[in-house]
Short mmCIF file of C-alpha atoms in Angstrom, two decimals:
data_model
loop_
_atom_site.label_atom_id
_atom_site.label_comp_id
_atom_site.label_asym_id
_atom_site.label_seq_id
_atom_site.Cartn_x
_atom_site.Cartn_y
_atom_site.Cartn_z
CA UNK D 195 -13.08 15.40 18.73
CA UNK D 196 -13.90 11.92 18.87
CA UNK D 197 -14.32 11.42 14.61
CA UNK D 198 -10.85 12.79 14.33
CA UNK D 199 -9.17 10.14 16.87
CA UNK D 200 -10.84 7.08 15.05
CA UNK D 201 -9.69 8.66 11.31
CA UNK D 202 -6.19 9.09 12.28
CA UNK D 203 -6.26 5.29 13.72
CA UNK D 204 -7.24 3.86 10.70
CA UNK D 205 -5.16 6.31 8.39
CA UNK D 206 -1.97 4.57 11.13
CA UNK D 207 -3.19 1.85 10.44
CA UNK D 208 -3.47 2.17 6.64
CA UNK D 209 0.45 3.64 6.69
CA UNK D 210 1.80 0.86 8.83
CA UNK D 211 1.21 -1.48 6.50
CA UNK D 212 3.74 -3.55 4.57
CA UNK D 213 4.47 -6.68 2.76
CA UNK D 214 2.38 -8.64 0.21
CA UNK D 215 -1.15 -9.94 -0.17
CA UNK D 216 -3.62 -11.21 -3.30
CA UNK D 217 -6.33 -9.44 -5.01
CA UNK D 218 -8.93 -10.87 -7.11
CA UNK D 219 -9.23 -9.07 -10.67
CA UNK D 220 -12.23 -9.23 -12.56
CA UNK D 221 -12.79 -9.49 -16.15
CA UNK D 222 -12.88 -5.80 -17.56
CA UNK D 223 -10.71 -3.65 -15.76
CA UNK D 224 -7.02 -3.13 -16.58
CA UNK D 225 -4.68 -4.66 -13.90
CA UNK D 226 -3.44 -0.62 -13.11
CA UNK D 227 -7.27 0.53 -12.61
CA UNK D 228 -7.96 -1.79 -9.68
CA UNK D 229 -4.81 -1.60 -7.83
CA UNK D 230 -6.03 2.43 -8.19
CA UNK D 231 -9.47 1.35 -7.10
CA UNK D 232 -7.98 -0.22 -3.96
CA UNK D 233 -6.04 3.01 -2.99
CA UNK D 234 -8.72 4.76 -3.50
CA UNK D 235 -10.81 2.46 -1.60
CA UNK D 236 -7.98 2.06 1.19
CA UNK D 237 -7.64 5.98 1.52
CA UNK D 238 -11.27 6.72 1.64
CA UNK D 239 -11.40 4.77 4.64
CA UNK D 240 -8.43 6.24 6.50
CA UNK D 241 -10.52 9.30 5.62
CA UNK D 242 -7.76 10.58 3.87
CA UNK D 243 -8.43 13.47 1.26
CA UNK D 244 -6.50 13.28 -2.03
CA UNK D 245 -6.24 15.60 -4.52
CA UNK D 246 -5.52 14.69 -8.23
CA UNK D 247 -2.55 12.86 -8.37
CA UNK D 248 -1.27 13.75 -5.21
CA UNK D 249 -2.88 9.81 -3.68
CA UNK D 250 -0.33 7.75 -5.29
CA UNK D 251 2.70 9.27 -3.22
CA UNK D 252 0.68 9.24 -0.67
CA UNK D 253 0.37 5.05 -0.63
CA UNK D 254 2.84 2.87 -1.73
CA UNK D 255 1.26 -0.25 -3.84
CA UNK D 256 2.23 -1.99 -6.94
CA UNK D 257 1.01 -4.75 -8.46
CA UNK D 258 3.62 -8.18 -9.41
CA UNK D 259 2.72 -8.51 -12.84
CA UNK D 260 -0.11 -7.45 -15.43
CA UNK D 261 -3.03 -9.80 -15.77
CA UNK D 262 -4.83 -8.70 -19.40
CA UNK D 263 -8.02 -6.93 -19.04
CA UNK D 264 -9.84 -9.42 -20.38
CA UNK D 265 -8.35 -11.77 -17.95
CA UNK D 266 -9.36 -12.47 -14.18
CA UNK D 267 -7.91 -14.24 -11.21
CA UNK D 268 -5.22 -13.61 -8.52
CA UNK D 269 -3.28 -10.13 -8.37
CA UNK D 270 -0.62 -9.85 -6.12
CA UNK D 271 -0.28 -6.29 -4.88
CA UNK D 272 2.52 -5.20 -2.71
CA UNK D 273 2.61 -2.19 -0.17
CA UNK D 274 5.12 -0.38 1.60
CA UNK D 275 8.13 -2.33 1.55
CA UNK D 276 6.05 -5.20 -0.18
CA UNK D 277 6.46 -3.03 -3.22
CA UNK D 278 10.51 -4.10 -3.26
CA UNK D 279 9.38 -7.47 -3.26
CA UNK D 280 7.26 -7.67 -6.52
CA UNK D 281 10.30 -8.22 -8.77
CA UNK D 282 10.42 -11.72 -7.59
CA UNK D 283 6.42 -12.26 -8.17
CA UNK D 284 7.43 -11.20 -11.51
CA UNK D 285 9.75 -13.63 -12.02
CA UNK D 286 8.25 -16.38 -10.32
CA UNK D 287 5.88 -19.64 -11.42
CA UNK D 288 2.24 -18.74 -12.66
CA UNK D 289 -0.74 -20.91 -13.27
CA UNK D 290 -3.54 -20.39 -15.29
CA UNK D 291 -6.51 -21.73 -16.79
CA UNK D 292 -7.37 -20.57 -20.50
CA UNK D 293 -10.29 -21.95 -22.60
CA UNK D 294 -9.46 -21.51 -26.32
CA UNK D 295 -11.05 -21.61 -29.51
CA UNK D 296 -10.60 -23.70 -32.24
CA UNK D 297 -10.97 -22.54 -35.91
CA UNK D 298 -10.92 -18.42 -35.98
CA UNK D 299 -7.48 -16.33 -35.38
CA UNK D 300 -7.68 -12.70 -33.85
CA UNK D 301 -5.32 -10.27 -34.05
CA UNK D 302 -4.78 -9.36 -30.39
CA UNK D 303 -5.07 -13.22 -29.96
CA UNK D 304 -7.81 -13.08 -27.85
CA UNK D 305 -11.54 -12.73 -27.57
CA UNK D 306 -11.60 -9.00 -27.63
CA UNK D 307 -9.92 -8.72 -31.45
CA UNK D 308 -11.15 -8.91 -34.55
CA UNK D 309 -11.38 -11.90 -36.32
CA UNK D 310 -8.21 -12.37 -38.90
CA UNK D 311 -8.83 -15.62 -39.94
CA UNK D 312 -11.38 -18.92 -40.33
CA UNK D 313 -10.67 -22.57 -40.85
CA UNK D 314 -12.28 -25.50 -40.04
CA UNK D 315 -11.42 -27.50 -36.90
CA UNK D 316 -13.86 -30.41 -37.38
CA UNK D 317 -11.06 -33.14 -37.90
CA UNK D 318 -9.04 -32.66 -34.94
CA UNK D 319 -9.44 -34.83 -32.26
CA UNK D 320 -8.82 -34.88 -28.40
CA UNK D 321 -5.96 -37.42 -28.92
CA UNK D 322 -4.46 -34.57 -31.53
CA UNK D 323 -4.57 -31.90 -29.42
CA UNK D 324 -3.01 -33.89 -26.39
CA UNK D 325 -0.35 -34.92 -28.48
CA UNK D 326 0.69 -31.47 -29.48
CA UNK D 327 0.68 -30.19 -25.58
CA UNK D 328 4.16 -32.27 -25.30
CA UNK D 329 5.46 -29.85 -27.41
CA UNK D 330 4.79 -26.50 -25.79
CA UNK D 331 5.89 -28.18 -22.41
CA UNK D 332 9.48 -27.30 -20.87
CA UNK D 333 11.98 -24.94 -21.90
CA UNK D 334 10.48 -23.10 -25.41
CA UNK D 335 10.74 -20.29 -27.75
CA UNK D 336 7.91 -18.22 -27.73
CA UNK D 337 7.02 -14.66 -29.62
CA UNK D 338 5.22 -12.42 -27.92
CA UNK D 339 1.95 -10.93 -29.00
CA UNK D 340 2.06 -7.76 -30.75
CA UNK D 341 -0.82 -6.79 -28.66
CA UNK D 342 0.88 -6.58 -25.11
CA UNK D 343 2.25 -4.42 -22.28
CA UNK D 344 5.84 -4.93 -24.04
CA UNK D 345 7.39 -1.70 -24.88
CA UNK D 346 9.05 -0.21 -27.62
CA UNK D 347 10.78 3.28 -27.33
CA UNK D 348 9.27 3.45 -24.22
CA UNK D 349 5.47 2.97 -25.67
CA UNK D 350 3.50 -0.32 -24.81
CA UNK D 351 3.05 -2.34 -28.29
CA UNK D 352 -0.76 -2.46 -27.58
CA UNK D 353 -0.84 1.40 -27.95
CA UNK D 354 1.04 1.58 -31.17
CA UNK D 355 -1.08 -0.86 -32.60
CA UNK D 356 -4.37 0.98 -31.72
CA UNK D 357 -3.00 4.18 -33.41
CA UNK D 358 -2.26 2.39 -36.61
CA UNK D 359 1.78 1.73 -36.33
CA UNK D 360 2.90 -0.67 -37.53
CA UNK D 361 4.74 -2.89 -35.18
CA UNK D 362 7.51 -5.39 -35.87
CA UNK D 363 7.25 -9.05 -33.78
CA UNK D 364 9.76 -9.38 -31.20
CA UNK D 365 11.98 -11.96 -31.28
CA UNK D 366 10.92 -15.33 -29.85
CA UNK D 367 12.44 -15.40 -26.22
CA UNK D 368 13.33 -18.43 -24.02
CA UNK D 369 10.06 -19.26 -21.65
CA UNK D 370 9.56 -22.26 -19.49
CA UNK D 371 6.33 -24.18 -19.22
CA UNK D 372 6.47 -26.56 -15.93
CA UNK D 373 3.18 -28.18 -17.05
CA UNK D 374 0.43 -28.28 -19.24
CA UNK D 375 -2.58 -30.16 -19.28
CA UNK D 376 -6.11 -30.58 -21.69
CA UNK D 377 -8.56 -30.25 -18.86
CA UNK D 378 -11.55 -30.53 -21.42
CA UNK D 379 -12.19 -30.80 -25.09
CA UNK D 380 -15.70 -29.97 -26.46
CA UNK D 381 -15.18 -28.79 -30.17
CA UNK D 382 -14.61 -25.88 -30.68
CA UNK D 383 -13.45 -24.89 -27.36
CA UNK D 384 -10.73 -26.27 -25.29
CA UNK D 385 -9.65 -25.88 -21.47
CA UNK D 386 -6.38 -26.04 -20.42
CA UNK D 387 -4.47 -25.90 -17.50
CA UNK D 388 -0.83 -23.95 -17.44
CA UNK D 389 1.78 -23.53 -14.99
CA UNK D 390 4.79 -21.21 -16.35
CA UNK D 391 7.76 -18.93 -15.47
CA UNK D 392 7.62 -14.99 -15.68
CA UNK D 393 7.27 -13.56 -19.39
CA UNK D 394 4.64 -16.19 -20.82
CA UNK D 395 2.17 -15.38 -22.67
CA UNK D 396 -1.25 -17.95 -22.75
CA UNK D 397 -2.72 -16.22 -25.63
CA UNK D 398 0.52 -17.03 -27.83
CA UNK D 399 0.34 -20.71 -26.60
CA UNK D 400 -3.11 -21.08 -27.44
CA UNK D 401 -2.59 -19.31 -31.40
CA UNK D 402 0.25 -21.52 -31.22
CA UNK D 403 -1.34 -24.72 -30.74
CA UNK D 404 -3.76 -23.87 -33.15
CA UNK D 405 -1.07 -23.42 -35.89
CA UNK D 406 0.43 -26.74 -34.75
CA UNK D 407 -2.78 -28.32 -35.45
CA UNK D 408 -2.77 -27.15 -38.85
CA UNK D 409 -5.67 -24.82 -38.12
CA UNK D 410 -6.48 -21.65 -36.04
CA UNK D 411 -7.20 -20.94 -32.59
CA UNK D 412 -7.63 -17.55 -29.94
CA UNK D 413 -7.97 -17.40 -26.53
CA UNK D 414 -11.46 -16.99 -25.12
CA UNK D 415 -11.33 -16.51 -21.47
CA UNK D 416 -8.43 -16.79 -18.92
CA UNK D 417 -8.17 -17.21 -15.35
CA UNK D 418 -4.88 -16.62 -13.60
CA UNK D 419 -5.27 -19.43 -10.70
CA UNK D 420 -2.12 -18.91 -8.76
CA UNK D 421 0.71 -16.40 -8.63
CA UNK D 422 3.83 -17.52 -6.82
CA UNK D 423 2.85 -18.93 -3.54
CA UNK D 424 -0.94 -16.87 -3.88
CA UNK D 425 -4.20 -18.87 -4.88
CA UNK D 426 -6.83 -17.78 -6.09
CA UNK D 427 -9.41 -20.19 -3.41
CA UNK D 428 -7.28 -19.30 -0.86
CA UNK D 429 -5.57 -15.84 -0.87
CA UNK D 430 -7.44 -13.23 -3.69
CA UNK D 431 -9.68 -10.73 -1.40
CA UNK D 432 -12.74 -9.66 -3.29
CA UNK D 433 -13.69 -6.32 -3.63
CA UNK D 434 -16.00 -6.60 -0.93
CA UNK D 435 -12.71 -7.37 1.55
CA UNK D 436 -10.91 -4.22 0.41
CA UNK D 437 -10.95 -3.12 4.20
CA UNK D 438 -7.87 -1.79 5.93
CA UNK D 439 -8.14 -4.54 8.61
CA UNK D 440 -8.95 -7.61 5.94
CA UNK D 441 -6.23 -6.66 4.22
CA UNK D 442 -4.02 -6.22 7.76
CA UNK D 443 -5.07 -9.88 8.19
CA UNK D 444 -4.11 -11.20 4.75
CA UNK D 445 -0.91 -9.98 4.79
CA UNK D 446 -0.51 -11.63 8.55
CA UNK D 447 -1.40 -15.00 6.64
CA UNK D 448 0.47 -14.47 3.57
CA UNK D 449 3.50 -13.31 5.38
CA UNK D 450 4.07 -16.77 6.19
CA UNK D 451 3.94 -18.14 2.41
CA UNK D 452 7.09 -16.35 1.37
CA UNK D 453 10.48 -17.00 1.95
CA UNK D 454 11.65 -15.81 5.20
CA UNK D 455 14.56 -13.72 6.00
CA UNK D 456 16.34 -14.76 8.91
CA UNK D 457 16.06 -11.51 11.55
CA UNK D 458 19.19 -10.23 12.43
CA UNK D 459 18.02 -9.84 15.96
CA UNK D 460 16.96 -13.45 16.66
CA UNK D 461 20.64 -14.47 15.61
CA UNK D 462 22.08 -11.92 18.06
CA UNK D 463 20.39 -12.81 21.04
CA UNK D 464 20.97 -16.39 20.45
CA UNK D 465 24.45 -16.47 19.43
CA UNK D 466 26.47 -13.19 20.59
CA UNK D 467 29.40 -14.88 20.39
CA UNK D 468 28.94 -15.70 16.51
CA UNK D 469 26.90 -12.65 15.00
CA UNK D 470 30.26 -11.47 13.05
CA UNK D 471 30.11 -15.29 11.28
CA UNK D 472 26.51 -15.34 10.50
CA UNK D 473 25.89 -11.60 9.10
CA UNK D 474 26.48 -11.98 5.59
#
């Protein structure tokens, strides 16, 4: 039967692939409900029926590090072997752009809390808050949010504090900032542009600039621009490109961006003599 031919090409397709490639996350969703979004979409067109729970064996994919659900920008999902490879997206440099909010204080530190605190803003000035950037650039102490993906006793923070436990602040942990830039300044809000190592939180940064300032601040919106060697212009696939063969294509592209592994083949076949030297 014809149908049958074409499904089980695509669902080959589908299996065969491997290695890492950029989604675009919207505002709204948790980080873990598009990746399942994708499967799903991804499966659906291998025509591949799932039952329950039984889809996520069937794919491999992970994603290389939460993005808020109030956040957007670039994703990086891995599948098949790409999902050994996330640890180092993890790890790696970040940038985003966050516009915050002078003069209130939330208690998940961003838009979506409520409101813990007011003070007025009106006397700070542009030349204030670039001044302050210097010091929330390079290698800082930061403490996380209480609101966050963090776990303790093997339960996300964010969860304890919904059910009304009360949660201790972790200690403030080394983070590095590469750079950090005002990008605009129209009172109350402020945009600014962040590049940082794994483990960084913007929405601490931005309640921790307001502090600095002797006032308040939370973190409106936030865009994740780039995620290791992924960009947002460039490499993020938008919903509408969740196809098995756009996705074939990206990770032909984006193969390229990361660090290759030299093949063991290529250095047999040009160097018999030496292969026992070079195989370390």
């Amino acid at each position: 039967e014809a149908g049958g031919v074409v499904l089980g090409r695509a669902a080959d397709k589908l299996f065969s692939l491997s290695g890492l490639f950029a989604v675009y996350k919207p505002k709204g969703p948790t980080s873990a409900s598009v990746l399942n979004l994708l499967k799903e979409r991804l499966l659906a067109e291998a025509g591949v029926q799932t039952k329950g729970n039984k889809r996520s064996q069937l794919l491999k994919m992970g994603h290389g590090g939460t993005l808020d659900s109030a956040a957007a920008g670039v994703l990086v999902v891995g599948i098949g072997k790409g999902t050994k490879m996330l640890r180092t997206m993890l790890a790696g440099s970040k940038k985003y752009t966050a516009i915050g909010l002078l003069g209130k204080a939330t208690d998940t530190l961003d838009a979506t809390g409520k409101v813990t605190e007011e003070k007025p803003y009106d006397q700070i000035t542009k030349g204030d808050l670039e001044n302050v950037l210097q010091k929330f650039t390079g290698d800082i102490m930061q403490v996380p949010p209480l609101y966050s993906a963090l776990k303790k006793d093997g339960e996300r923070l964010s969860t304890l504090m919904k059910r009304g436990e009360a949660v201790e602040a972790k200690p403030a942990r080394p983070v590095r900032v590469y750079s950090l830039s005002l990008q605009q300044f129209q009172p109350p809000l402020f945009t600014l542009d962040v590049e940082c190592g794994g483990g960084f939180y913007v929405r601490s940064l931005v309640s921790d600039i307001g502090k600095e300032l002797s006032t308040c601040a939370t973190m409106q919106e936030l865009t994740r621009t780039k995620q290791g060697p992924f960009t947002l212009e460039e490499h993020a696939l938008y919903e509408d490109k969740w196809t098995i063969d756009e996705i074939a294509r990206s990770l032909e592209h984006c193969t390229s961006l990361l660090p290759g592994e030299p093949s063991r083949k290529k250095l047999k076949t040009e160097h018999p003599s030496e292969t026992a030297v070079s195989s370390e």
